[in-house]
Tab-separated table of C-alpha atoms in Angstrom:
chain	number	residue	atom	x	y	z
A	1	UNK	CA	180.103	132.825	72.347
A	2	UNK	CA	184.193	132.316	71.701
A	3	UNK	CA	185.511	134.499	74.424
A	4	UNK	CA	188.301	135.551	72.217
A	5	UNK	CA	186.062	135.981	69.173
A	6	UNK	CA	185.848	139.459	68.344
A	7	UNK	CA	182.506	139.879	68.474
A	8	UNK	CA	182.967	138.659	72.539
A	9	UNK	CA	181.343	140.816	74.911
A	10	UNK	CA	184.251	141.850	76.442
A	11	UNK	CA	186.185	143.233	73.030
A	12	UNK	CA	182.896	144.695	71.754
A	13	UNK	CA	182.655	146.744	75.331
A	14	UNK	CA	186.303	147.995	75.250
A	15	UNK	CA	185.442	148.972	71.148
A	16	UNK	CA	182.959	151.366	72.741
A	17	UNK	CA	184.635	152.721	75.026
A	18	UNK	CA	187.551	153.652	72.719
A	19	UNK	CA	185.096	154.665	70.323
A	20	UNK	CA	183.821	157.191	72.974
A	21	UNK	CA	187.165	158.655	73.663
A	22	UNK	CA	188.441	158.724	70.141
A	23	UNK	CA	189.102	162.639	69.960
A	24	UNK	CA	187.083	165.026	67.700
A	25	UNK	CA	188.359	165.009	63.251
A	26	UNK	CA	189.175	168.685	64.540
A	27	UNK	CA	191.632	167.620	67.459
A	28	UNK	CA	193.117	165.251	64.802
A	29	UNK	CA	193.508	168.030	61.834
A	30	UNK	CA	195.496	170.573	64.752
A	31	UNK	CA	197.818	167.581	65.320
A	32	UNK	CA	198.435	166.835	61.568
A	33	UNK	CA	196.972	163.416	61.914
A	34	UNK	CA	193.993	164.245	59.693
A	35	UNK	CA	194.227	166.313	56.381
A	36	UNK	CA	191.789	169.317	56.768
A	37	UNK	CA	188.478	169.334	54.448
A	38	UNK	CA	188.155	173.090	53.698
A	39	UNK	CA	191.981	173.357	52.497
A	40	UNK	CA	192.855	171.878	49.120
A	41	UNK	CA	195.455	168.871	49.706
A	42	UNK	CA	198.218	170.092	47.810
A	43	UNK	CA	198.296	173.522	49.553
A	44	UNK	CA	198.220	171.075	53.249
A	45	UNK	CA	200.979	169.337	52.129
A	46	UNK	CA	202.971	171.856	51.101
A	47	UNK	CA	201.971	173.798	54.407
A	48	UNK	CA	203.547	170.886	56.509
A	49	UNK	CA	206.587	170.762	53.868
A	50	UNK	CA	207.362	174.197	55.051
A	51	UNK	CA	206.742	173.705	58.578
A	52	UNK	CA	209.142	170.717	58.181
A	53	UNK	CA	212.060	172.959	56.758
A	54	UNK	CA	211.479	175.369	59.291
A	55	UNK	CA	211.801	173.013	62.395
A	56	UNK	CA	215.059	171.307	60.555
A	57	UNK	CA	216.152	174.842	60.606
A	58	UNK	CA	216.259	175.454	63.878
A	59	UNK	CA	217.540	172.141	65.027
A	60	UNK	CA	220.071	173.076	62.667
A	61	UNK	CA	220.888	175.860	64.156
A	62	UNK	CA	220.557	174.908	67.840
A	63	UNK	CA	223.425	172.277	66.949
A	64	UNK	CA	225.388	174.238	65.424
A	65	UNK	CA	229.464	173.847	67.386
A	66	UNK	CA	229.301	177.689	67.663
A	67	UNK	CA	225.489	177.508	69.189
A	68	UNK	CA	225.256	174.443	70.875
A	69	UNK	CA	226.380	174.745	74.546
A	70	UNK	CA	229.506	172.759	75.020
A	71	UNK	CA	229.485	170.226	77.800
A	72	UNK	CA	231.416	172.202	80.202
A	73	UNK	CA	229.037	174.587	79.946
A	74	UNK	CA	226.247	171.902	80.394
A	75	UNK	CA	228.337	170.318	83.408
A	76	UNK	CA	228.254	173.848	85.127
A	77	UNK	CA	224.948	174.129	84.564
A	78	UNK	CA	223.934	170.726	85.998
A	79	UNK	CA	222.960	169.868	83.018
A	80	UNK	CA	225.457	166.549	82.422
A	81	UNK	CA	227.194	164.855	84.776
A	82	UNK	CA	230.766	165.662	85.382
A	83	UNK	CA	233.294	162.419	83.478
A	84	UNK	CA	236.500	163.433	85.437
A	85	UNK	CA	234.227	163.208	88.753
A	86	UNK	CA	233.005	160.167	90.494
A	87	UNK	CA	229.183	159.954	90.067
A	88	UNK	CA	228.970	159.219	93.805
A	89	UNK	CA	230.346	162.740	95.049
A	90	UNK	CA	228.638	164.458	92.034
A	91	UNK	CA	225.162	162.945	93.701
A	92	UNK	CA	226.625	164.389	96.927
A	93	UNK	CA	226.819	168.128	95.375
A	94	UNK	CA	223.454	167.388	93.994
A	95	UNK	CA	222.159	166.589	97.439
A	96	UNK	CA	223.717	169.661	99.254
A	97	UNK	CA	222.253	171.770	96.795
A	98	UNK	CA	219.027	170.391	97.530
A	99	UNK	CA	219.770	171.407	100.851
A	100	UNK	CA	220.639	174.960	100.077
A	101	UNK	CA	217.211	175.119	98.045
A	102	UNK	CA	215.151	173.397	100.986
A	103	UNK	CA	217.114	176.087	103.705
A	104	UNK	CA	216.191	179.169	101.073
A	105	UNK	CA	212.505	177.982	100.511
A	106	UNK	CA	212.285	177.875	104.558
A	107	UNK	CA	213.864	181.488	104.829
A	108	UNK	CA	211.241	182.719	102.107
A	109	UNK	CA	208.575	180.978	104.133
A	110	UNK	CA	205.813	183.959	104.441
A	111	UNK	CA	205.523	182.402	107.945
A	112	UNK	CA	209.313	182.665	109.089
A	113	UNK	CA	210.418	185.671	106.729
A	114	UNK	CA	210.156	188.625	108.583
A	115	UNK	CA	207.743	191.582	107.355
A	116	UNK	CA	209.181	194.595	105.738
A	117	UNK	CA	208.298	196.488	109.024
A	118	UNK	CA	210.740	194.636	111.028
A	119	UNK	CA	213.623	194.883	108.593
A	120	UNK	CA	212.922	198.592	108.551
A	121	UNK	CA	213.069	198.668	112.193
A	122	UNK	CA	216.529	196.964	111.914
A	123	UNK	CA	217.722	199.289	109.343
A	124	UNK	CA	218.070	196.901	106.534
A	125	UNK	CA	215.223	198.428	104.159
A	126	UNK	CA	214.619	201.807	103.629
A	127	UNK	CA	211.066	202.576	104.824
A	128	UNK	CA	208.653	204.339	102.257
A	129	UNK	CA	206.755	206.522	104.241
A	130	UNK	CA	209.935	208.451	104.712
A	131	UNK	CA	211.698	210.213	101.923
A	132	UNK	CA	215.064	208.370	101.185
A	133	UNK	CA	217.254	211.990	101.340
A	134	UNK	CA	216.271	212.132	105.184
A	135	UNK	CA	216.498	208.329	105.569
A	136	UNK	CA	220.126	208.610	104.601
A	137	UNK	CA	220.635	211.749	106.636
A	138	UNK	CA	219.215	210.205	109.821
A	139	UNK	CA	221.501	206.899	109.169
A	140	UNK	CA	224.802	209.012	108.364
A	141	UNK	CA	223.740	211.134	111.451
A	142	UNK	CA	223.329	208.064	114.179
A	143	UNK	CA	226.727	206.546	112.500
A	144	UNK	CA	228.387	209.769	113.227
A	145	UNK	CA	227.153	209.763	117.257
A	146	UNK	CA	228.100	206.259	117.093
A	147	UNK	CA	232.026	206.857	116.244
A	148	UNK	CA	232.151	210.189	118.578
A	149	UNK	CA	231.031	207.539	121.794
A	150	UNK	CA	233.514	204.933	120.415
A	151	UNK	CA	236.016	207.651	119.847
A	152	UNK	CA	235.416	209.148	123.784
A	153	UNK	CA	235.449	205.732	125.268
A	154	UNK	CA	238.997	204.746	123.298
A	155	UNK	CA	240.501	208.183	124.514
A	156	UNK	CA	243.508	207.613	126.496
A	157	UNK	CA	242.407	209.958	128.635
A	158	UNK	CA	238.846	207.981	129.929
A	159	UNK	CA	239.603	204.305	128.886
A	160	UNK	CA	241.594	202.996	131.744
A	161	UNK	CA	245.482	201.912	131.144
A	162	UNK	CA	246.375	198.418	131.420
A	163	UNK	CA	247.685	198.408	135.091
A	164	UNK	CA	244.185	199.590	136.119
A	165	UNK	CA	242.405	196.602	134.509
A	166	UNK	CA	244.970	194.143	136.335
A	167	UNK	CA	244.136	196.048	139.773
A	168	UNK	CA	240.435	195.464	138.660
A	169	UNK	CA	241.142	192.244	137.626
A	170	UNK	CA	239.617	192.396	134.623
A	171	UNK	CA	243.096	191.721	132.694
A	172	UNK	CA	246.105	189.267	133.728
A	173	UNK	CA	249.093	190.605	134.515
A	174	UNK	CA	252.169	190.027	131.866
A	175	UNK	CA	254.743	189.983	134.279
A	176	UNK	CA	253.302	187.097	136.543
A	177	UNK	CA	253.201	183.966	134.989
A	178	UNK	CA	249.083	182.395	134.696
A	179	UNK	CA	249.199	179.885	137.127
A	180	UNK	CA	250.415	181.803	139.761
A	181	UNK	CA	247.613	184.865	139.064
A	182	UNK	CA	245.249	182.238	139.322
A	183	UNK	CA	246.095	180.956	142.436
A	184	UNK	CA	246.737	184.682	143.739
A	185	UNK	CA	242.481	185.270	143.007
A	186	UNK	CA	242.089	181.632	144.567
A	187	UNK	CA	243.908	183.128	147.820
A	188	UNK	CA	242.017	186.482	147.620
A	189	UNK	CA	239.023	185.273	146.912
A	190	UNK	CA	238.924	182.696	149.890
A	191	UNK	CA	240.239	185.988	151.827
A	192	UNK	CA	237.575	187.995	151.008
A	193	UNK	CA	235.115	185.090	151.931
A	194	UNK	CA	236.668	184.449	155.445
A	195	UNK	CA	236.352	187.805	156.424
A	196	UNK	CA	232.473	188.262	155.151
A	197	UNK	CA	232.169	185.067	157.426
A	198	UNK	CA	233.732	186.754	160.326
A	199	UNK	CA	232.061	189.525	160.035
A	200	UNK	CA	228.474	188.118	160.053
A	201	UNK	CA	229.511	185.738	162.794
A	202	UNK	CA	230.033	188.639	165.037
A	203	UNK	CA	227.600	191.120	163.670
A	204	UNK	CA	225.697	192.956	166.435
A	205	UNK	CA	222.481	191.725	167.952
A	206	UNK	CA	219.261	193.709	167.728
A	207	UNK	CA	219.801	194.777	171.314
A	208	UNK	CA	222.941	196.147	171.003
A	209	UNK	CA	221.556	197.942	167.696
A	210	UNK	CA	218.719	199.150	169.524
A	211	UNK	CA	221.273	200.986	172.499
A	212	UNK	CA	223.240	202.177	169.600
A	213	UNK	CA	220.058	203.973	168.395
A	214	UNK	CA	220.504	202.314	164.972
A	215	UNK	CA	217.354	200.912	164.923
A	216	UNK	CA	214.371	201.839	166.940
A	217	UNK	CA	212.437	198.854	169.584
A	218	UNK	CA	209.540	198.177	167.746
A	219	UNK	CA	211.770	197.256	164.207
């Protein structure tokens, strides 16, 4: 047999098959491919006329200059692409963004998001075993403690002046220049080192501690 007759095996095997997935006269009636059989023709076609008016209606409308979204509003959106922009750094914005959605979806991973316990532990929610007028009262009452302490600790009278925090060290002074104060601790420090030295090097022996009753024989 002519292999491109069609009667050829082949072309009589792929009619079947389409035949067997052809879709059901029903399928093809919802889809207005088929006129229905229980509905006279005149009152289908003038069914689809009116469906026909309707959706030119509403494109209608939907293009209408005081509907339809102007392209600024479609470049903010993301919608169009930017024409006083380079494409190349638009694709850039498009790319952080991407970012910033890849970063949230991580945060609002069930797996790294922490559980409404811990954020009520760290004050951030409310917690709803608790009613919210002595949530608020416990909050307003710690923030209260909070500023006394700060308040005590910045008193003139118990923080210490400046010239104390230069004796301690903890501040440099403003009337020696930097350099210098650094090389003054350098000095002090290699002092104070020196004299720990000398000290162990001539510490008493466990003898002489012993005759000093300092420690006992058997220690």
């Amino acid at each position: 047999m002519d292999p491109v007759s069609p009667l050829s095996p082949a072309n009589l095997e792929r009619l079947e098959h389409q035949l067997l997935q052809r879709p059901p006269a029903r399928d093809l009636v919802d889809r207005h491919v088929l006129l229905s059989t229980k509905v006279a023709p005149a009152l289908q076609q003038k069914q689809a006329e009116l469906e026909r008016n309707r959706t030119i209606d509403v494109l209608e409308n939907r293009l209408d200059p005081n509907i339809r979204m102007r392209p600024e509003d479609l470049v903010n959106r993301r919608v169009l692409l930017s024409t006083t922009v380079a494409p190349a750094l638009q694709l850039k914005e498009e790319l952080e963004r991407n970012r910033t959605i890849d970063v949230l979806e991580k945060r609002l991973d069930p797996k790294i998001r922490p559980q409404p316990e811990d954020l009520v532990n760290r004050h951030v929610l409310l917690s709803t075993t608790v009613a919210p007028a002595l949530q608020l009262k416990k909050e307003e009452l710690e923030r209260n403690r909070t500023i006394d302490t700060l308040e005590k600790r910045l008193s003139p009278k118990i923080r210490p002046q400046p010239e104390d925090l230069v004796d301690r060290h903890v501040l440099l002074s403003t009337t020696v220049a930097p350099a210098l104060q650094v090389k003054k601790e350098e000095l002090e420090r290699s002092f104070a080192s020196d004299r720990v030295n000398n000290a162990l090097a001539h510490r008493a022996t466990h003898e002489q501690l012993v005759q000093r009753h300092i420690l006992n024989e058997d220690e």
